[in-house]
Coordinates of C-alpha atoms in Angstrom, one line a residue:
M1 CA 14.1 31.8 -27.9
I2 CA 11.5 30.1 -25.4
A3 CA 11.2 26.2 -25.3
K4 CA 8.6 24.2 -23.7
V5 CA 9.2 20.5 -22.4
A6 CA 6.5 18.6 -20.9
C7 CA 6.9 16.4 -17.7
A8 CA 5.1 16.1 -14.3
A9 CA 5.0 16.4 -10.8
L10 CA 3.8 13.8 -8.0
M11 CA 0.6 14.8 -5.8
G12 CA 0.3 11.8 -3.7
I13 CA 0.3 8.7 -5.7
D14 CA -1.0 10.6 -8.9
A15 CA 1.2 12.8 -11.3
F16 CA -0.1 16.1 -12.8
K17 CA 1.3 17.7 -15.9
V18 CA 4.1 20.4 -15.5
E19 CA 5.1 22.8 -18.5
L20 CA 9.0 23.4 -18.1
E21 CA 9.7 26.6 -19.8
V22 CA 13.3 27.6 -21.0
D23 CA 14.2 31.4 -22.1
F24 CA 17.6 31.2 -23.7
S25 CA 18.5 34.9 -24.4
R26 CA 21.9 35.9 -25.6
S27 CA 21.2 39.8 -24.3
G28 CA 22.1 40.7 -21.1
M29 CA 24.4 39.6 -18.2
P30 CA 24.9 35.6 -18.6
C31 CA 23.2 33.9 -15.5
F32 CA 20.8 31.2 -14.7
T33 CA 17.6 31.6 -12.8
M34 CA 15.1 29.2 -12.0
V35 CA 11.3 29.7 -10.9
G36 CA 8.2 27.9 -10.1
L37 CA 8.5 26.7 -6.1
A38 CA 11.5 24.4 -6.8
E39 CA 12.9 22.4 -4.0
G40 CA 16.2 21.0 -3.0
A41 CA 17.1 18.3 -5.7
V42 CA 15.5 20.5 -8.1
K43 CA 17.3 23.5 -7.5
E44 CA 20.7 21.4 -7.7
A45 CA 19.6 20.1 -11.2
K46 CA 21.8 23.0 -12.9
E47 CA 25.1 21.8 -11.8
R48 CA 24.0 18.1 -12.9
V49 CA 22.8 19.3 -16.4
F50 CA 25.6 21.6 -17.2
S51 CA 28.0 18.9 -16.5
A52 CA 25.8 16.6 -18.4
L53 CA 25.6 18.6 -21.5
K54 CA 29.4 19.5 -21.6
N55 CA 30.2 15.9 -21.4
C56 CA 27.9 15.0 -24.0
G57 CA 29.7 17.3 -26.4
F58 CA 27.1 20.3 -26.3
K59 CA 28.9 23.6 -26.0
I60 CA 26.7 26.2 -24.1
P61 CA 27.4 29.6 -25.2
P62 CA 27.2 32.6 -22.3
A63 CA 23.5 33.4 -22.2
R64 CA 20.8 34.6 -19.7
I65 CA 18.7 31.3 -19.1
T66 CA 15.6 31.3 -17.2
V67 CA 13.9 28.2 -16.2
N68 CA 10.0 28.2 -15.2
L69 CA 8.1 25.3 -13.7
A70 CA 4.1 25.9 -14.2
P71 CA 2.2 26.0 -12.5
A72 CA 4.5 27.7 -10.3
D73 CA 2.5 28.0 -7.0
V74 CA 2.8 23.9 -6.6
R75 CA 6.1 22.5 -5.2
K76 CA 8.1 20.4 -7.5
A77 CA 10.5 18.1 -5.6
G78 CA 13.0 15.3 -6.9
S79 CA 15.6 14.9 -9.6
A80 CA 13.2 13.8 -12.6
Y81 CA 13.1 17.2 -14.1
D82 CA 17.1 17.2 -14.9
L83 CA 16.4 15.2 -18.5
P84 CA 13.4 17.8 -19.6
M85 CA 15.6 20.8 -18.2
A86 CA 18.5 19.7 -20.4
V87 CA 16.5 19.1 -23.3
G88 CA 14.6 22.6 -22.8
I89 CA 18.2 24.3 -22.7
L90 CA 19.1 22.2 -26.0
C91 CA 15.9 23.4 -27.7
G92 CA 16.3 26.9 -26.5
M93 CA 19.9 26.9 -28.3
G94 CA 18.2 25.7 -31.5
V95 CA 19.9 22.5 -31.3
V96 CA 16.6 20.6 -31.3
E97 CA 13.5 21.7 -33.0
Q98 CA 10.4 22.6 -30.6
E99 CA 8.0 20.6 -33.1
A100 CA 10.1 17.4 -32.4
V101 CA 9.8 17.8 -28.5
D102 CA 5.8 18.9 -28.4
G103 CA 3.9 15.9 -27.2
W104 CA 6.6 14.1 -25.6
Y105 CA 6.6 13.8 -21.6
M106 CA 10.1 13.5 -20.0
A107 CA 11.6 12.4 -16.8
G108 CA 14.9 11.4 -15.6
E109 CA 18.2 12.0 -13.3
L110 CA 21.4 12.9 -15.1
S111 CA 24.5 12.1 -14.1
L112 CA 27.7 14.1 -14.6
T113 CA 28.4 12.0 -17.6
G114 CA 25.2 12.3 -19.4
S115 CA 23.7 8.8 -18.4
L116 CA 20.2 8.6 -17.2
K117 CA 19.2 6.8 -14.0
P118 CA 15.9 5.7 -12.7
V119 CA 13.5 8.1 -11.0
P120 CA 10.3 7.3 -9.0
G121 CA 6.8 8.2 -10.2
V122 CA 7.4 7.0 -13.8
L123 CA 4.0 4.9 -13.7
P124 CA 1.8 7.9 -12.5
L125 CA 3.7 9.8 -15.2
A126 CA 2.7 7.5 -18.0
L127 CA -0.8 7.6 -16.6
A128 CA -0.9 11.2 -16.7
A129 CA 0.8 11.6 -20.3
R130 CA -2.1 9.1 -21.6
E131 CA -4.9 11.0 -20.1
G132 CA -3.2 14.5 -21.3
G133 CA -3.2 13.1 -24.8
G134 CA 0.9 12.9 -25.1
K135 CA 2.4 10.9 -28.1
G136 CA 5.0 9.2 -25.7
I137 CA 7.0 9.5 -22.6
M138 CA 11.1 9.4 -22.4
V139 CA 12.5 7.9 -19.1
P140 CA 15.6 6.1 -18.2
A141 CA 15.8 2.7 -19.5
D142 CA 15.8 1.3 -16.1
N143 CA 12.1 2.8 -15.9
G144 CA 11.0 1.4 -19.4
R145 CA 9.2 -1.8 -18.2
E146 CA 7.5 0.2 -15.3
G147 CA 6.0 2.8 -17.8
A148 CA 5.3 -0.1 -20.3
V149 CA 2.5 -1.4 -17.8
V150 CA 0.6 1.6 -19.3
K151 CA -0.9 0.6 -22.5
D152 CA -1.7 3.1 -25.6
I153 CA 1.2 5.2 -25.4
P154 CA 4.9 4.3 -26.2
V155 CA 7.6 4.5 -23.6
V156 CA 11.0 4.8 -24.4
G157 CA 13.6 4.0 -22.4
A158 CA 17.0 5.6 -23.0
T159 CA 20.6 5.3 -21.4
D160 CA 21.7 8.8 -21.9
L161 CA 21.0 12.3 -22.6
G162 CA 22.8 11.8 -26.3
Q163 CA 20.5 9.0 -27.1
V164 CA 17.6 11.4 -26.6
V165 CA 18.8 14.2 -28.5
R166 CA 19.7 11.8 -31.5
M167 CA 16.2 10.5 -31.4
L168 CA 14.7 13.9 -31.4
L169 CA 16.9 14.7 -34.3
G170 CA 16.0 11.8 -36.1
E171 CA 19.2 10.2 -36.4
D172 CA 18.5 7.3 -34.0
A173 CA 15.4 5.0 -33.4
I174 CA 14.5 3.7 -30.0
V175 CA 12.6 0.9 -29.7
P176 CA 9.7 1.5 -27.1
A177 CA 9.7 -0.5 -24.2
D178 CA 7.2 -3.7 -24.3
L179 CA 5.6 -5.5 -21.9
D180 CA 3.3 -8.7 -21.9
I181 CA 0.8 -8.1 -19.3
E182 CA -0.3 -11.7 -19.2
T183 CA 3.2 -12.9 -18.2
L184 CA 3.3 -10.8 -15.1
W185 CA 0.6 -12.8 -13.5
E186 CA 3.0 -15.8 -14.1
E187 CA 5.5 -13.9 -12.1
R188 CA 3.6 -14.2 -8.9
Q189 CA 5.3 -15.2 -5.8
S190 CA 5.4 -18.8 -5.1
F191 CA 4.9 -19.5 -1.3
I192 CA 7.4 -21.8 0.4
N193 CA 5.5 -21.5 3.5
D194 CA 1.9 -23.4 4.1
F195 CA -0.5 -23.7 6.9
A196 CA 0.2 -27.2 6.9
E197 CA 3.2 -26.9 8.9
V198 CA 1.2 -25.3 11.8
K199 CA 0.4 -27.8 14.3
G200 CA -2.5 -27.5 16.4
Q201 CA -4.2 -23.8 16.6
E202 CA -7.3 -25.0 14.6
H203 CA -9.1 -22.2 16.2
A204 CA -6.7 -19.5 14.9
K205 CA -6.5 -21.0 11.5
R206 CA -10.3 -20.5 11.3
A207 CA -9.9 -17.0 12.5
I208 CA -7.5 -16.2 9.5
E209 CA -9.8 -18.1 7.4
I210 CA -12.8 -15.7 8.3
A211 CA -10.5 -12.5 8.3
A212 CA -9.4 -13.5 4.7
A213 CA -12.7 -14.1 3.4
G214 CA -14.2 -10.8 4.6
G215 CA -11.1 -8.6 4.8
H216 CA -11.3 -8.0 8.6
N217 CA -8.6 -7.1 10.9
L218 CA -7.2 -9.6 13.4
L219 CA -5.6 -9.5 16.7
F220 CA -3.6 -12.6 18.2
I221 CA -3.1 -12.9 21.9
G222 CA -0.9 -15.6 23.3
P223 CA 2.2 -16.7 25.4
P224 CA 5.5 -16.4 23.5
G225 CA 6.1 -19.6 21.4
S226 CA 2.5 -20.4 20.7
G227 CA 2.9 -19.5 17.2
K228 CA 1.3 -16.0 16.3
T229 CA 4.0 -14.8 14.1
M230 CA 4.2 -18.3 12.4
L231 CA 0.3 -18.0 11.7
A232 CA 0.6 -14.3 10.6
K233 CA 3.3 -15.0 8.1
R234 CA 1.3 -17.5 6.3
I235 CA -1.8 -15.2 6.0
P236 CA -0.4 -14.2 2.4
T237 CA -0.8 -17.9 0.9
V238 CA -4.5 -17.9 1.5
L239 CA -5.3 -14.2 0.4
P240 CA -7.2 -14.0 -3.2
P241 CA -4.8 -12.7 -6.1
L242 CA -4.6 -9.2 -6.8
R243 CA -7.0 -8.0 -9.8
F244 CA -5.3 -5.9 -12.2
E245 CA -6.9 -2.8 -11.1
E246 CA -5.5 -3.6 -7.5
A247 CA -2.2 -4.3 -8.8
L248 CA -1.9 -1.2 -10.4
E249 CA -3.0 0.9 -7.1
V250 CA -0.4 -1.0 -5.4
T251 CA 2.2 -0.3 -7.9
K252 CA 1.5 3.4 -8.0
I253 CA 2.2 3.5 -4.3
Y254 CA 5.6 1.6 -4.7
S255 CA 6.5 3.6 -7.7
V256 CA 6.1 6.8 -5.8
A257 CA 8.0 5.6 -2.8
G258 CA 11.0 4.7 -5.0
L259 CA 10.6 0.9 -3.7
L260 CA 9.3 -0.7 -6.9
P261 CA 12.1 -3.6 -7.6
K262 CA 14.1 -3.0 -10.7
D263 CA 12.8 -6.4 -12.1
R264 CA 9.2 -6.1 -11.3
A265 CA 7.2 -3.7 -13.4
L266 CA 4.0 -4.4 -11.9
M267 CA 3.2 -5.6 -7.9
V268 CA 1.5 -8.8 -8.7
T269 CA 1.3 -10.1 -5.3
R270 CA -0.7 -8.7 -2.1
P271 CA 2.1 -6.8 0.1
F272 CA 2.6 -8.2 3.7
R273 CA 4.5 -5.3 5.7
T274 CA 6.2 -5.9 9.1
P275 CA 7.4 -2.6 10.5
H276 CA 9.5 -2.9 13.8
H277 CA 7.8 -1.5 17.1
T278 CA 10.1 1.3 17.1
I279 CA 9.0 2.9 14.2
S280 CA 7.5 6.6 14.2
D281 CA 4.0 7.8 13.4
V282 CA 5.4 9.3 10.2
G283 CA 7.1 6.1 9.4
L284 CA 3.8 4.1 9.9
I285 CA 1.2 6.3 8.0
G286 CA 3.5 8.7 6.0
G287 CA 4.2 12.4 5.7
G288 CA 7.7 14.2 6.4
R289 CA 8.8 17.5 5.0
Y290 CA 8.5 15.8 1.5
P291 CA 5.6 13.8 1.9
Q292 CA 6.1 10.0 1.5
P293 CA 3.9 6.7 1.7
G294 CA 4.3 5.0 5.1
E295 CA 3.9 1.3 6.0
T296 CA 0.1 1.6 6.1
S297 CA 0.0 2.6 2.5
L298 CA 2.8 0.5 1.5
A299 CA 0.5 -2.5 2.8
H300 CA -2.5 -1.3 0.7
R301 CA -4.5 -4.2 -0.4
G302 CA -2.5 -6.7 1.7
V303 CA -1.8 -7.2 5.1
L304 CA 0.3 -5.0 7.9
F305 CA 1.3 -7.2 10.5
L306 CA 2.3 -5.6 14.2
D307 CA 4.1 -8.0 15.9
E308 CA 4.2 -7.2 19.8
M309 CA 1.7 -4.7 19.2
P310 CA 1.6 -3.0 22.9
E311 CA 5.3 -2.2 22.4
F312 CA 4.6 0.2 19.7
K313 CA 4.6 3.7 21.2
K314 CA 0.7 4.6 21.9
P315 CA 0.7 7.8 20.0
V316 CA 2.0 5.8 17.0
L317 CA -0.7 3.2 17.2
E318 CA -3.6 6.0 17.6
V319 CA -2.6 7.3 14.2
L320 CA -4.0 3.9 12.6
R321 CA -7.6 4.9 13.8
Q322 CA -8.2 7.0 10.7
P323 CA -6.9 4.6 8.0
L324 CA -8.7 1.5 9.7
E325 CA -12.0 3.6 9.3
D326 CA -11.6 5.3 6.2
G327 CA -9.1 3.1 4.1
E328 CA -6.8 5.8 3.5
V329 CA -4.2 8.3 4.9
S330 CA -4.7 12.2 5.2
I331 CA -1.6 14.2 5.4
S332 CA -2.4 17.9 5.9
R333 CA 0.5 20.6 5.1
S334 CA 0.4 24.1 4.7
L335 CA 0.4 24.2 1.1
V336 CA -1.1 21.0 0.2
T337 CA -3.3 18.2 1.6
L338 CA -2.3 14.7 0.2
K339 CA -4.2 11.5 0.4
Y340 CA -2.7 8.1 0.1
P341 CA -4.4 4.7 0.0
A342 CA -4.5 2.7 2.9
D343 CA -7.1 -0.5 2.5
I344 CA -5.3 -2.9 4.6
M345 CA -5.9 -6.2 6.5
L346 CA -4.5 -5.5 10.0
V347 CA -3.0 -8.3 11.8
A348 CA -1.5 -7.7 15.2
A349 CA 0.0 -9.8 18.0
M350 CA 0.4 -9.4 21.6
N351 CA 1.2 -11.3 24.9
P352 CA -1.6 -11.4 27.5
C353 CA 0.6 -9.8 30.2
P354 CA 4.2 -8.0 30.2
C355 CA 5.8 -11.6 30.9
G356 CA 3.6 -13.2 28.2
Y357 CA 2.7 -16.3 30.5
L358 CA -0.7 -15.3 32.2
T359 CA -2.6 -17.9 30.1
D360 CA 0.0 -20.6 30.1
G361 CA -0.3 -23.2 32.5
T362 CA 3.1 -24.4 32.2
H363 CA 4.7 -21.0 33.2
P364 CA 4.0 -19.2 36.2
C365 CA 3.0 -15.5 35.6
E366 CA 4.5 -13.1 38.3
C367 CA 2.6 -9.9 36.8
S368 CA 0.3 -8.1 39.2
P369 CA -3.0 -7.2 38.0
L370 CA -2.2 -3.6 38.1
A371 CA 0.9 -4.5 35.5
V372 CA -1.6 -6.4 33.3
G373 CA -4.1 -3.7 33.1
R374 CA -1.4 -1.1 32.3
Y375 CA 0.2 -3.5 29.7
R376 CA -3.4 -3.7 28.1
S377 CA -4.2 -0.2 28.1
R378 CA -1.3 0.5 25.8
I379 CA -3.9 -0.2 22.8
S380 CA -6.7 2.1 23.3
G381 CA -10.5 0.8 23.6
P382 CA -11.2 2.8 20.0
L383 CA -8.5 0.8 18.4
L384 CA -9.5 -2.3 19.8
D385 CA -13.0 -1.8 18.6
R386 CA -11.4 -1.3 15.0
I387 CA -9.9 -4.9 15.1
D388 CA -12.7 -7.2 14.4
L389 CA -11.3 -10.4 15.6
Q390 CA -9.6 -10.9 18.7
V391 CA -8.4 -14.4 19.0
D392 CA -6.8 -16.4 21.9
V393 CA -3.7 -18.4 20.8
P394 CA -2.9 -20.9 23.7
A395 CA 0.4 -22.5 23.8
V396 CA 0.8 -25.7 21.7
P397 CA 0.3 -29.2 23.7
Y398 CA 3.3 -31.6 23.1
D399 CA 0.5 -34.2 21.5
D400 CA -0.1 -31.7 18.9
L401 CA 3.6 -30.9 18.1
K402 CA 4.4 -34.7 17.8
K403 CA 1.9 -34.9 15.1
A404 CA 2.5 -35.2 11.4
K405 CA 1.6 -32.0 9.2
S406 CA -1.9 -30.7 9.9
D407 CA -4.8 -31.5 7.4
I408 CA -5.5 -28.0 7.1
T409 CA -3.7 -26.5 4.3
S410 CA -3.1 -23.3 2.5
A411 CA -4.7 -24.6 -0.6
T412 CA -8.0 -25.9 1.3
M413 CA -8.3 -22.5 3.1
R414 CA -7.8 -20.5 -0.4
E415 CA -10.2 -22.3 -1.7
R416 CA -12.9 -21.7 0.4
I417 CA -11.8 -18.2 1.0
A418 CA -12.1 -17.6 -2.8
R419 CA -15.6 -18.9 -2.9
A420 CA -16.8 -16.5 0.0
R421 CA -15.0 -13.8 -1.9
K422 CA -17.0 -14.4 -5.1
V423 CA -20.2 -14.5 -3.1
Q424 CA -19.4 -11.0 -2.1
E425 CA -18.4 -9.8 -5.4
E426 CA -21.7 -10.8 -6.7
R427 CA -23.6 -9.3 -3.8
F428 CA -21.8 -5.7 -4.2
A429 CA -21.8 -5.8 -8.0
D430 CA -23.4 -2.6 -7.9
L431 CA -21.8 -0.9 -4.8
P432 CA -18.2 0.5 -4.3
I433 CA -17.4 -2.2 -1.9
L434 CA -15.3 -5.3 -2.1
T435 CA -15.5 -7.1 1.0
N436 CA -18.1 -7.5 4.2
S437 CA -15.5 -5.5 6.2
E438 CA -16.6 -2.5 4.1
L439 CA -20.5 -2.7 4.9
E440 CA -21.9 0.2 6.6
G441 CA -25.2 2.2 6.8
S442 CA -28.3 1.0 4.5
A443 CA -26.1 -1.8 2.8
Q444 CA -25.3 -3.5 6.3
E445 CA -28.9 -3.4 7.3
E446 CA -30.0 -4.7 3.9
H447 CA -27.3 -7.6 3.8
C448 CA -27.0 -8.4 7.8
K449 CA -31.0 -8.7 8.3
L450 CA -31.8 -10.6 11.8
S451 CA -34.7 -12.3 13.0
E452 CA -36.2 -11.2 16.1
S453 CA -34.7 -14.3 18.0
E454 CA -31.4 -13.8 16.7
H455 CA -31.6 -9.9 17.8
D456 CA -32.7 -11.1 21.2
F457 CA -29.5 -13.3 21.3
L458 CA -27.3 -10.4 20.0
K459 CA -28.6 -8.0 22.6
Q460 CA -28.0 -10.2 25.5
A461 CA -24.6 -10.4 24.2
V462 CA -24.0 -6.7 23.8
E463 CA -25.3 -5.9 27.2
S464 CA -23.3 -8.9 29.1
L465 CA -20.1 -7.8 27.4
G466 CA -20.6 -4.0 27.2
L467 CA -19.9 -3.8 23.2
S468 CA -19.7 -0.5 21.8
A469 CA -22.0 0.5 18.6
R470 CA -18.8 0.1 16.6
A471 CA -17.9 -3.4 18.1
Y472 CA -21.7 -4.4 17.4
T473 CA -21.3 -3.3 13.9
R474 CA -18.2 -5.6 13.5
V475 CA -19.9 -8.4 14.9
L476 CA -22.5 -8.4 12.3
R477 CA -19.7 -8.2 9.5
I478 CA -18.0 -11.1 11.0
S479 CA -21.1 -12.9 11.1
R480 CA -22.1 -12.2 7.6
T481 CA -18.6 -13.6 6.3
I482 CA -19.0 -16.6 8.7
A483 CA -22.2 -17.2 7.0
D484 CA -20.8 -16.7 3.4
L485 CA -18.3 -19.1 4.3
D486 CA -20.9 -21.7 5.2
G487 CA -22.9 -20.8 2.0
A488 CA -25.6 -19.7 3.8
E489 CA -27.8 -16.9 2.5
D490 CA -29.1 -15.6 6.2
I491 CA -27.2 -15.0 9.3
G492 CA -28.1 -17.4 12.3
A493 CA -27.6 -17.6 15.9
G494 CA -24.5 -20.1 15.4
H495 CA -23.0 -17.4 13.1
L496 CA -23.3 -14.8 15.7
A497 CA -22.2 -17.1 18.4
E498 CA -19.0 -17.8 16.7
A499 CA -18.3 -14.0 15.7
I500 CA -19.0 -13.0 19.3
N501 CA -16.5 -15.7 20.4
Y502 CA -13.8 -13.7 18.5
R503 CA -14.2 -10.8 20.8
S504 CA -11.6 -12.1 23.3
M505 CA -10.6 -8.9 24.7
D506 CA -14.3 -7.7 25.2
R507 CA -15.1 -11.1 27.1
Q508 CA -11.8 -10.4 29.4
G509 CA -12.9 -6.9 30.2

């Protein structure tokens, strides 16, 4: 008898239907064969499944069992096929009727005792099942809340294989997982840090406000102890809250990567990722033998912070060029090309020289000009062009340190940023654009118009600083954001001057 069970395979952060077919035949030499381009953990499923069936009280008679995972030309990986395979074998044996299985999508890893363990990718599975017209999904109980984020399809969370079989036989009813989406937004992270704790550095705070308002990339340059990391870690406190569609995108990435916290069905705060400088290029942008999202994708719709940026290997930094330009990571393999979203706000920090004290008047710098040039060359020109704001963060004077908390708080900054974002939302209502950092082509020409006098001013700056065409474009985008923060309809010379002032590395060159 041939049984069929619906499950799913992951392609990037999306899932597509896989039909698991089981041919259970009592004729011929007893054996077990699996076909359909199964990898690693999928091939090992036989031992887990047979042990789970035995320990749940099901006796499997000698038979010729063939399992096919269709479509057969797409690689399948992971342990999520354990549950559908076990149900398929029981259906082929006649223990469970095919009619009871039809329409259900299943995923779950089986222990040797038959209990169900959580698997990654349940949210994409639920979305695929809903789009495919499934009548529900069966997953481990620990994945129930994650799947329940998707409405209009029941999500059954089971603790073990026996409970699943009893439900299919009509002997036991499992209440579908329920989740109140509205309450999830109340679970937003409460920040214990605030920009009011940062004394001095008003210039850097203003740059952060501009970067957050327009989704621009940001680089801090300053001596050790000037507060670069302290500033960066407080950026999440001023970013606008995630919209539901954005939260769904972020959650899918964490679900596929197996990093979704058990107590969090939906990622409701913007990610803030801080990889160590020893990270590899695969760790940063994703990939591997079985491709997985990297730190860049895990920071999607949030912040990727690279502390001590020149300490990262140069080839690792260079792979950031495409994600910063396109907002996604493309990973090509011999059998497939995957794309992971990577719409990030890059925030980086570096010293002005190897010893760090080139711009610090209180500490002598012992670095030669050659050493300084070599240090800065670790960040290539094309990559620097993609960093919109390059800001000097000098050492904080003692008079600022002894002051009380700053008047510039996260709340006041967040309010101004929200107003600027609202302006952009209305401006780009008919365009696939969220922030000024995405402006290009005709949209940039329309929304970044300059008068003749402003063109002359910008021309002089471009020629004197030797700005590239990409840097020129980014100056216009920053100017547009500064104008939005000021509530101005048009870009003025003052907005351009402030934007150019944030090209610190260009001015030093």
